[in-house]
Tab-separated table of C-alpha atoms in Angstrom:
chain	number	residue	atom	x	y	z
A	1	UNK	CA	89.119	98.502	113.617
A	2	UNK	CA	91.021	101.742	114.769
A	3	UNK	CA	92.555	102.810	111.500
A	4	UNK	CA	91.712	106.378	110.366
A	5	UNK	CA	91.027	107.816	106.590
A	6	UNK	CA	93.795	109.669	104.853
A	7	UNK	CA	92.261	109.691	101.735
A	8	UNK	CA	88.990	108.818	99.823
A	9	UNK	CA	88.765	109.710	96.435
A	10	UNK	CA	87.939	108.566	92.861
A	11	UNK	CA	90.842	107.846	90.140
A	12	UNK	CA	90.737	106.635	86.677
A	13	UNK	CA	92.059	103.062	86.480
A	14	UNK	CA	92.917	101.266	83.529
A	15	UNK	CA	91.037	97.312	84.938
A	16	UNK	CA	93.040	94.497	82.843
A	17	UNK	CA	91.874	90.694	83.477
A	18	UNK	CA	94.763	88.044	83.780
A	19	UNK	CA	92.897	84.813	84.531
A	20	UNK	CA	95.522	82.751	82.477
A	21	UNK	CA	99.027	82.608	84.380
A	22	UNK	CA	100.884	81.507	81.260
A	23	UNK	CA	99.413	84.517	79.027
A	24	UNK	CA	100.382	88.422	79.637
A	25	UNK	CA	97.605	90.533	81.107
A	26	UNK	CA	95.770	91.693	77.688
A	27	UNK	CA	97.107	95.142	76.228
A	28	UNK	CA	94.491	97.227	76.627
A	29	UNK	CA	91.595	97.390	79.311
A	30	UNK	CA	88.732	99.347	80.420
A	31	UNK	CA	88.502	102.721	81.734
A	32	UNK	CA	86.803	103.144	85.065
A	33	UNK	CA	86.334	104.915	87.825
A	34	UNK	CA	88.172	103.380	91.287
A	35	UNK	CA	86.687	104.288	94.800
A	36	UNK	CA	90.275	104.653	96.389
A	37	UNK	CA	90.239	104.773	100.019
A	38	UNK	CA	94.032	104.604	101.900
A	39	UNK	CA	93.495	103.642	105.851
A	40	UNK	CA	95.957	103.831	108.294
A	41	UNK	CA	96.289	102.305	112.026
A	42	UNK	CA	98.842	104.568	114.566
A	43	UNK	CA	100.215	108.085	114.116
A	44	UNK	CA	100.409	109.750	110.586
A	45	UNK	CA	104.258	110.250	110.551
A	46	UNK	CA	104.546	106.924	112.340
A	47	UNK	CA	102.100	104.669	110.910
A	48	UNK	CA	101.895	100.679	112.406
A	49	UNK	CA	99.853	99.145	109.366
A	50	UNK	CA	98.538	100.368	105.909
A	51	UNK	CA	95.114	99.373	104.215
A	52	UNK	CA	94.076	99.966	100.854
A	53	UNK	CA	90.214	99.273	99.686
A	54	UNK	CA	89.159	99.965	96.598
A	55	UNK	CA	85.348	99.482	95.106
A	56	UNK	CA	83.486	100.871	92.105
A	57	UNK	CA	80.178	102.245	91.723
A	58	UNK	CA	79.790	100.238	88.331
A	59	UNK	CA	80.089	97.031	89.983
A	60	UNK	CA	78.850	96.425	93.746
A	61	UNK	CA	80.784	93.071	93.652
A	62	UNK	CA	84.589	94.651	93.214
A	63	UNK	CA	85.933	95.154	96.360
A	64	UNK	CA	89.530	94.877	96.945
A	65	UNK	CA	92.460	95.641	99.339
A	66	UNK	CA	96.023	96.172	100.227
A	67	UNK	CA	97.270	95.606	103.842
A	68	UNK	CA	101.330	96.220	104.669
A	69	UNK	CA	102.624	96.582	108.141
A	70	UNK	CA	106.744	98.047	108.291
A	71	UNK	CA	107.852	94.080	107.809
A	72	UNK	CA	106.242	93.647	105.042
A	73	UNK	CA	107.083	96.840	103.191
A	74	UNK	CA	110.777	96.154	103.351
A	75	UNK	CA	109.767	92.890	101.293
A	76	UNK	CA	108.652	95.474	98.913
A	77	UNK	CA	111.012	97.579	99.589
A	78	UNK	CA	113.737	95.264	98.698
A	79	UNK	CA	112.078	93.633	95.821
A	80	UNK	CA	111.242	97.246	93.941
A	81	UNK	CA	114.110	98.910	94.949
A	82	UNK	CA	112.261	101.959	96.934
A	83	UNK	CA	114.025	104.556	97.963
A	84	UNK	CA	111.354	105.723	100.834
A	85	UNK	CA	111.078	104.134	103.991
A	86	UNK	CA	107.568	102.816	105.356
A	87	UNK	CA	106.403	106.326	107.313
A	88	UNK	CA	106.265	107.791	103.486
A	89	UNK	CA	104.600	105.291	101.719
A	90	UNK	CA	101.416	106.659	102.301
A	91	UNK	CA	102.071	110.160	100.673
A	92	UNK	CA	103.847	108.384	97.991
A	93	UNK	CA	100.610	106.673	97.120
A	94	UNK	CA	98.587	109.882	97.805
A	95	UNK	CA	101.068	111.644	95.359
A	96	UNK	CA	100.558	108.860	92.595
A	97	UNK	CA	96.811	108.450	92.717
A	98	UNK	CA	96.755	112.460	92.274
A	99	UNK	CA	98.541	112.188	89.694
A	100	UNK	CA	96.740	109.667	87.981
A	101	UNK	CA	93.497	111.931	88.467
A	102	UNK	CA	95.369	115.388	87.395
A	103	UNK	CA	97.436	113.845	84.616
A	104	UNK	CA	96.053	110.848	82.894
A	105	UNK	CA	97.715	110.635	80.181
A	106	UNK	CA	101.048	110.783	81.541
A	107	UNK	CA	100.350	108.645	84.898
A	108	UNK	CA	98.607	105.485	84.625
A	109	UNK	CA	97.050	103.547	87.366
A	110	UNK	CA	96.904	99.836	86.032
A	111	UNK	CA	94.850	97.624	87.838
A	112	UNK	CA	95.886	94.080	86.692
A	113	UNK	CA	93.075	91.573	88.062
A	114	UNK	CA	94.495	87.708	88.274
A	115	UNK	CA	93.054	84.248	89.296
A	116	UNK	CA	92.310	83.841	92.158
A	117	UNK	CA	91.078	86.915	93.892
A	118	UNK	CA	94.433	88.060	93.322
A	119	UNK	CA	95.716	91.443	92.073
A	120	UNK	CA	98.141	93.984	91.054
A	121	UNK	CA	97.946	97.845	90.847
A	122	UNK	CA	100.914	99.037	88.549
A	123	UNK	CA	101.886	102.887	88.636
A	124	UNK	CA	103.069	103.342	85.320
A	125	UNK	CA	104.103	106.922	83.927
A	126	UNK	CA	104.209	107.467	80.362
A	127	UNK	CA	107.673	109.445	79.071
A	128	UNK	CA	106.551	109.293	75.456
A	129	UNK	CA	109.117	107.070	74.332
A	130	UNK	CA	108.679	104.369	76.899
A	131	UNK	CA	106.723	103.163	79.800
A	132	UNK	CA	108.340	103.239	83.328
A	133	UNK	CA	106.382	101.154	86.337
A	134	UNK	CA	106.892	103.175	89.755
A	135	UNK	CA	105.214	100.842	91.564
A	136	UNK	CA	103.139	97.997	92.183
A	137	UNK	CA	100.645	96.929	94.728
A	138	UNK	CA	99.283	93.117	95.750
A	139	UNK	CA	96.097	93.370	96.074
A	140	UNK	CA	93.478	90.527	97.421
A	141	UNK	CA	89.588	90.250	96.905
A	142	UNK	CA	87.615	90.661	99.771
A	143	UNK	CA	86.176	87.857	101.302
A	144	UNK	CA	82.137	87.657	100.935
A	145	UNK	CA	81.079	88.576	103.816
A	146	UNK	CA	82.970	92.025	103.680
A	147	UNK	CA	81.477	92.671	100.422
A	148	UNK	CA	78.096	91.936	101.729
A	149	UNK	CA	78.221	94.268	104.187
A	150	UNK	CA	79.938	96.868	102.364
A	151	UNK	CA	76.878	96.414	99.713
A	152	UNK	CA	74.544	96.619	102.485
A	153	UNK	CA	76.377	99.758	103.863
A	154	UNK	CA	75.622	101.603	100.637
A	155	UNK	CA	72.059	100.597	100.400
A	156	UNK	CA	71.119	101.601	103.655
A	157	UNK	CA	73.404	104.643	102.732
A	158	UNK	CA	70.895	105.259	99.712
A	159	UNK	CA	68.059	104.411	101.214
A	160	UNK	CA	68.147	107.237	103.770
A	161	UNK	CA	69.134	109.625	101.373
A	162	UNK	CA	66.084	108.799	99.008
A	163	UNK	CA	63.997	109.052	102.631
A	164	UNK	CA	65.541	112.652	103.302
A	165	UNK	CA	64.702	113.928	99.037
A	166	UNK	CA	61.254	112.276	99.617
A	167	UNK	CA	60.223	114.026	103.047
A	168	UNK	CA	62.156	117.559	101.110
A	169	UNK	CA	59.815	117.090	98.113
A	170	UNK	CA	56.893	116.586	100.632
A	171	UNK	CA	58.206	119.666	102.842
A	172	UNK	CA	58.297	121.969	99.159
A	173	UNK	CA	54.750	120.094	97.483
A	174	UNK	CA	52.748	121.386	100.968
A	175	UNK	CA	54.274	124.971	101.063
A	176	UNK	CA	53.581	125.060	97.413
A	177	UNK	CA	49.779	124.142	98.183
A	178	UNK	CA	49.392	126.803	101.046
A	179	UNK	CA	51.680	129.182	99.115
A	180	UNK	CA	50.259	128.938	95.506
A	181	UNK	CA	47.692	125.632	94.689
A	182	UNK	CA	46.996	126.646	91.273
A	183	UNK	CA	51.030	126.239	90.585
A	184	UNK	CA	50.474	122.613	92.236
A	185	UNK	CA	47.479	121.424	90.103
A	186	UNK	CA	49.771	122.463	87.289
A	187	UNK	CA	52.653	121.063	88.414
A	188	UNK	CA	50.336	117.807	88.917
A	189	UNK	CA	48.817	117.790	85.164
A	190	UNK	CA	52.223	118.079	83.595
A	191	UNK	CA	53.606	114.804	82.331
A	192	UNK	CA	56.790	113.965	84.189
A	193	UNK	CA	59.307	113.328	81.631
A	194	UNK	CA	60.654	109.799	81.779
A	195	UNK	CA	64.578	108.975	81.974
A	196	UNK	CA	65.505	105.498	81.011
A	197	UNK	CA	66.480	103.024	83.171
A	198	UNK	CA	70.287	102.549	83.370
């Protein structure tokens, strides 16, 4: 689609669930780890539109995103009272999520999930005596057939990977045999240890 990665990275967000509009988001939610990737279309210092996705590992079905071209930032703009302009919004992000990741207990990332498919990502930083939001984010579930491809993207993604360990393992198992076979028949008698499923 032309837009370009400016950052991919994991960061702790706090996931609250809203699904009443007449009841506050509940105090406290889970901890888990957000697949944050920031996307955007044109030049860096110039950028013409702005995408947000973020997924989680924990559940294949999460998939949201953020899009804001310069029009609609000044909506935001206006409504939050930012003092950037739309050409620093990305590093202003970039500079929150990191801080979420480096300093967790003073930056909060709270991801506020409401009816829907809609959602709101709330920068909050803790000053010990009171919580200030930064910022917030609209966010929007994908529609289905984005997150069916994105799941199919990462199984494919997996699958290949698994192919690569299993031809390595081959690769070392037949060097092994040429190299030293009593070390493989003992490697073969040993009882593999088991790890339970997850």
């Amino acid at each position: 689609e032309g837009h370009r990665v400016l950052y991919d990275r994991e960061v702790p967000f706090e996931i609250r669930n809203q699904t009443d509009p007449h009841d506050s988001a509940q105090e406290v939610g889970t901890l888990e780890a957000i697949k944050v990737k920031i996307l955007i279309m044109g030049e860096e210092q110039n950028p013409l539109t702005l995408r947000i996705e973020l997924t989680s590992e924990n559940d294949l079905f999460f998939h949201f995103n953020h899009n804001l071209d310069e029009h609609g930032f000044r909506q935001v703009q206006e409504h939050q009272k930012l003092m950037v302009d739309f050409p620093e919004y990305p590093n202003v992000l970039i500079r929150m999520l990191n801080n979420c990741i480096k300093e967790p207990h003073s930056h909060l990332a709270v991801f506020v999930i409401e009816r829907e498919g809609l959602a709101r990502l709330d920068f909050i930083q803790n000053m010990e005596y009171k919580f200030v939001e930064l910022l917030s984010c609209n966010f929007i579930a994908s529609p289905e057939d984005i997150i069916r491809a994105h799941i199919c993207f990462r199984y494919n993604t997996l699958k290949s990977r698994l192919a690569l360990v299993q031809a390595r393992l081959q690769d070392i198992e037949s060097l092994i045999k040429v190299k030293n076979p009593s070390l493989l028949l003992q490697l073969s008698k040993a009882p593999v240890p088991r790890q339970p499923m997850k």
